[in-house]
Amino acid sequence: MADTIVDDRAVFTGFDSLTYAPRGIEITLPNSSEKHYIPDVLEELKPKVGMTFDNMDQAFAYYCNYAAASGFGVRKEDMHFLASSRKLTQLQKHMIQSMAKINIGPVRAFNVMRTIFGGFEEVGVSKNDCKNFKREINLYSMVFVPFTGIDNHNNNVSFGAALLASETAETYKWLLRCFLKAFGKQPDVVVTDQDPAMKKAIEEVFSGSRHRLCMWHVMHKLSTKVGVTLCNTTDFKQRICDIVWTDSLSPSEFEVGWHSVIQDFDLSDNNWLGDIYDMRESWIPAYYRDELMSGLMRTTSRSESENHFFGQVFNVRSTLLEFLTHFETAIESQRHNQRKNDHDTRYTRPQLKTDFVLEKQASQIYTKTLFLDVQVEIVGIEKCINVKLENIDGFTKFFIKDFDQLCNSYFEEEAIVKAGKKSRQCQNCKEYGHYASTCSKPPKKTGVNTKEKTFDTMFADS
């Protein structure tokens, strides 16, 4: 066996009592900020390849002498902390990658492995080793651009997505042309944020589409632009939301309400409010309430839902490969839910709550999700009654009383005869043209027995 040589600068007296006198040279590697420590000890103390010992205890004692002379400690239970002992196995790498697909990060993956393997030292790596196995996506400096629509179940559906290296008008033009080639036609309505480059690209590539701004993105800036104090200590925010988040106002009613708020809170000098008012026709529902929007006006829930949907599976620290894997996982989940909704619509029947033929027909025409919304209005028919009607120049105006409302409240409705076909619009909710749905007021306005009323002209594609 090799003899144990003790340097007079450090003495090993047992596994639990070591006296250290650190000695050595600290160097910095070229082209790196890493610092390495080279022990300065007697040559006889340095371990060499080929040395033999009678048993493990003697080998450990020899190395402890070397460690003591060099100025570092050695404990068997701490060996898993040494860089030379830490290395991810293929199994561990596979586990980290698999858990990343369901948005479990490296730290949580480490904790899972610690539980499975039976302790920190059994994992053989640190949390930082798991983190370093991943590269941060912000190094790519790329922008995620999803194309989202609404399906016949009133849910968000992803048509596609892109990762862009820049946000210029030319880049967006290229992207929209690619989408147009794949989709086959221009969308009827496009809702975006206030990106000027995107606006320019849409005007050129989607010239036949109606471009609207996302209400949620505009109003999300309100507190920042007018001040948190004003929003939190007054009724300013409530009043501004009352005229923005509604599609029952006419343009003139909106403008009167807007100017009233601006005047009452002395905000005429606020440039941002002036700017968004100037572009009001692009984002205020009062200016396009007659357009079929399929629920796109209420973009607050749409945007929050979309952000939450992708936020569950994406992480800013994801690698490009992980990002693509997460995206496929998200789309697979979305498609599964869509197939489930289709199945429920085809092979299940919702419970009817009235004896109206109208409700039965609606259950056969609409998807199940949309029918449940329509059913609420149909049930409300029983609480409505015609109180009078007026004939004015080919228009028939009905006055409907809703017994759920105050005794002095009425709802005006119009049945317009045009080319032998009736079309209806509720003057209270204004939603018929937007959502391809109906409200509880139209069915009784003709004075026909509601139990026999059919969907004929009230039907809208779902």
PDB file of N, CA and C in Angstrom, residues 396 413-426 432-433 442 456-459:
ATOM      1  N   THR A 396     -93.566  47.901 -37.815  1.00  0.00           N
ATOM      2  CA  THR A 396     -94.437  47.553 -36.694  1.00  0.00           C
ATOM      3  C   THR A 396     -93.605  47.575 -35.421  1.00  0.00           C
ATOM      4  N   GLU A 413     -89.374  47.027 -29.473  1.00  0.00           N
ATOM      5  CA  GLU A 413     -88.854  46.108 -30.449  1.00  0.00           C
ATOM      6  C   GLU A 413     -89.450  46.417 -31.815  1.00  0.00           C
ATOM      7  N   GLU A 414     -88.706  46.111 -32.857  1.00  0.00           N
ATOM      8  CA  GLU A 414     -89.165  46.395 -34.205  1.00  0.00           C
ATOM      9  C   GLU A 414     -89.227  45.123 -35.025  1.00  0.00           C
ATOM     10  N   ALA A 415     -90.293  44.968 -35.797  1.00  0.00           N
ATOM     11  CA  ALA A 415     -90.367  43.908 -36.796  1.00  0.00           C
ATOM     12  C   ALA A 415     -90.419  44.605 -38.146  1.00  0.00           C
ATOM     13  N   ILE A 416     -89.348  44.490 -38.922  1.00  0.00           N
ATOM     14  CA  ILE A 416     -89.230  45.237 -40.172  1.00  0.00           C
ATOM     15  C   ILE A 416     -89.539  44.313 -41.344  1.00  0.00           C
ATOM     16  N   VAL A 417     -90.523  44.686 -42.147  1.00  0.00           N
ATOM     17  CA  VAL A 417     -90.902  43.890 -43.302  1.00  0.00           C
ATOM     18  C   VAL A 417     -90.133  44.404 -44.513  1.00  0.00           C
ATOM     19  N   LYS A 418     -89.339  43.529 -45.112  1.00  0.00           N
ATOM     20  CA  LYS A 418     -88.540  43.958 -46.254  1.00  0.00           C
ATOM     21  C   LYS A 418     -88.503  42.815 -47.264  1.00  0.00           C
ATOM     22  N   ALA A 419     -89.030  43.053 -48.463  1.00  0.00           N
ATOM     23  CA  ALA A 419     -89.061  42.049 -49.536  1.00  0.00           C
ATOM     24  C   ALA A 419     -89.707  40.754 -49.069  1.00  0.00           C
ATOM     25  N   GLY A 420     -90.773  40.907 -48.284  1.00  0.00           N
ATOM     26  CA  GLY A 420     -91.519  39.739 -47.844  1.00  0.00           C
ATOM     27  C   GLY A 420     -90.854  38.937 -46.755  1.00  0.00           C
ATOM     28  N   LYS A 421     -89.721  39.414 -46.245  1.00  0.00           N
ATOM     29  CA  LYS A 421     -89.017  38.681 -45.200  1.00  0.00           C
ATOM     30  C   LYS A 421     -88.878  39.549 -43.968  1.00  0.00           C
ATOM     31  N   LYS A 422     -89.190  38.990 -42.833  1.00  0.00           N
ATOM     32  CA  LYS A 422     -89.094  39.747 -41.596  1.00  0.00           C
ATOM     33  C   LYS A 422     -87.695  39.639 -40.994  1.00  0.00           C
ATOM     34  N   SER A 423     -87.255  40.735 -40.417  1.00  0.00           N
ATOM     35  CA  SER A 423     -86.032  40.713 -39.617  1.00  0.00           C
ATOM     36  C   SER A 423     -86.303  41.506 -38.363  1.00  0.00           C
ATOM     37  N   ARG A 424     -85.740  41.075 -37.278  1.00  0.00           N
ATOM     38  CA  ARG A 424     -86.066  41.684 -36.002  1.00  0.00           C
ATOM     39  C   ARG A 424     -84.807  42.202 -35.317  1.00  0.00           C
ATOM     40  N   GLN A 425     -85.017  43.260 -34.576  1.00  0.00           N
ATOM     41  CA  GLN A 425     -83.920  43.769 -33.754  1.00  0.00           C
ATOM     42  C   GLN A 425     -84.476  44.272 -32.442  1.00  0.00           C
ATOM     43  N   CYS A 426     -83.911  43.784 -31.353  1.00  0.00           N
ATOM     44  CA  CYS A 426     -84.345  44.213 -30.028  1.00  0.00           C
ATOM     45  C   CYS A 426     -83.710  45.555 -29.709  1.00  0.00           C
ATOM     46  N   TYR A 432     -79.071  40.834 -31.402  1.00  0.00           N
ATOM     47  CA  TYR A 432     -79.461  39.839 -32.405  1.00  0.00           C
ATOM     48  C   TYR A 432     -78.543  39.851 -33.613  1.00  0.00           C
ATOM     49  N   GLY A 433     -78.161  41.020 -34.051  1.00  0.00           N
ATOM     50  CA  GLY A 433     -77.298  41.100 -35.215  1.00  0.00           C
ATOM     51  C   GLY A 433     -75.864  40.733 -34.934  1.00  0.00           C
ATOM     52  N   PRO A 442     -88.371  38.897 -28.517  1.00  0.00           N
ATOM     53  CA  PRO A 442     -89.002  38.724 -29.823  1.00  0.00           C
ATOM     54  C   PRO A 442     -90.142  37.732 -29.910  1.00  0.00           C
ATOM     55  N   ASP A 456     -88.651  30.119 -37.713  1.00  0.00           N
ATOM     56  CA  ASP A 456     -88.650  30.704 -39.060  1.00  0.00           C
ATOM     57  C   ASP A 456     -87.651  31.843 -39.234  1.00  0.00           C
ATOM     58  N   THR A 457     -88.127  33.084 -39.136  1.00  0.00           N
ATOM     59  CA  THR A 457     -87.253  34.221 -39.420  1.00  0.00           C
ATOM     60  C   THR A 457     -86.343  34.560 -38.259  1.00  0.00           C
ATOM     61  N   MET A 458     -86.558  33.936 -37.112  1.00  0.00           N
ATOM     62  CA  MET A 458     -85.704  34.236 -35.973  1.00  0.00           C
ATOM     63  C   MET A 458     -84.458  33.377 -35.978  1.00  0.00           C
ATOM     64  N   PHE A 459     -84.428  32.387 -36.841  1.00  0.00           N
ATOM     65  CA  PHE A 459     -83.288  31.478 -36.865  1.00  0.00           C
ATOM     66  C   PHE A 459     -82.032  32.198 -37.340  1.00  0.00           C
TER      67      PHE A 459
END
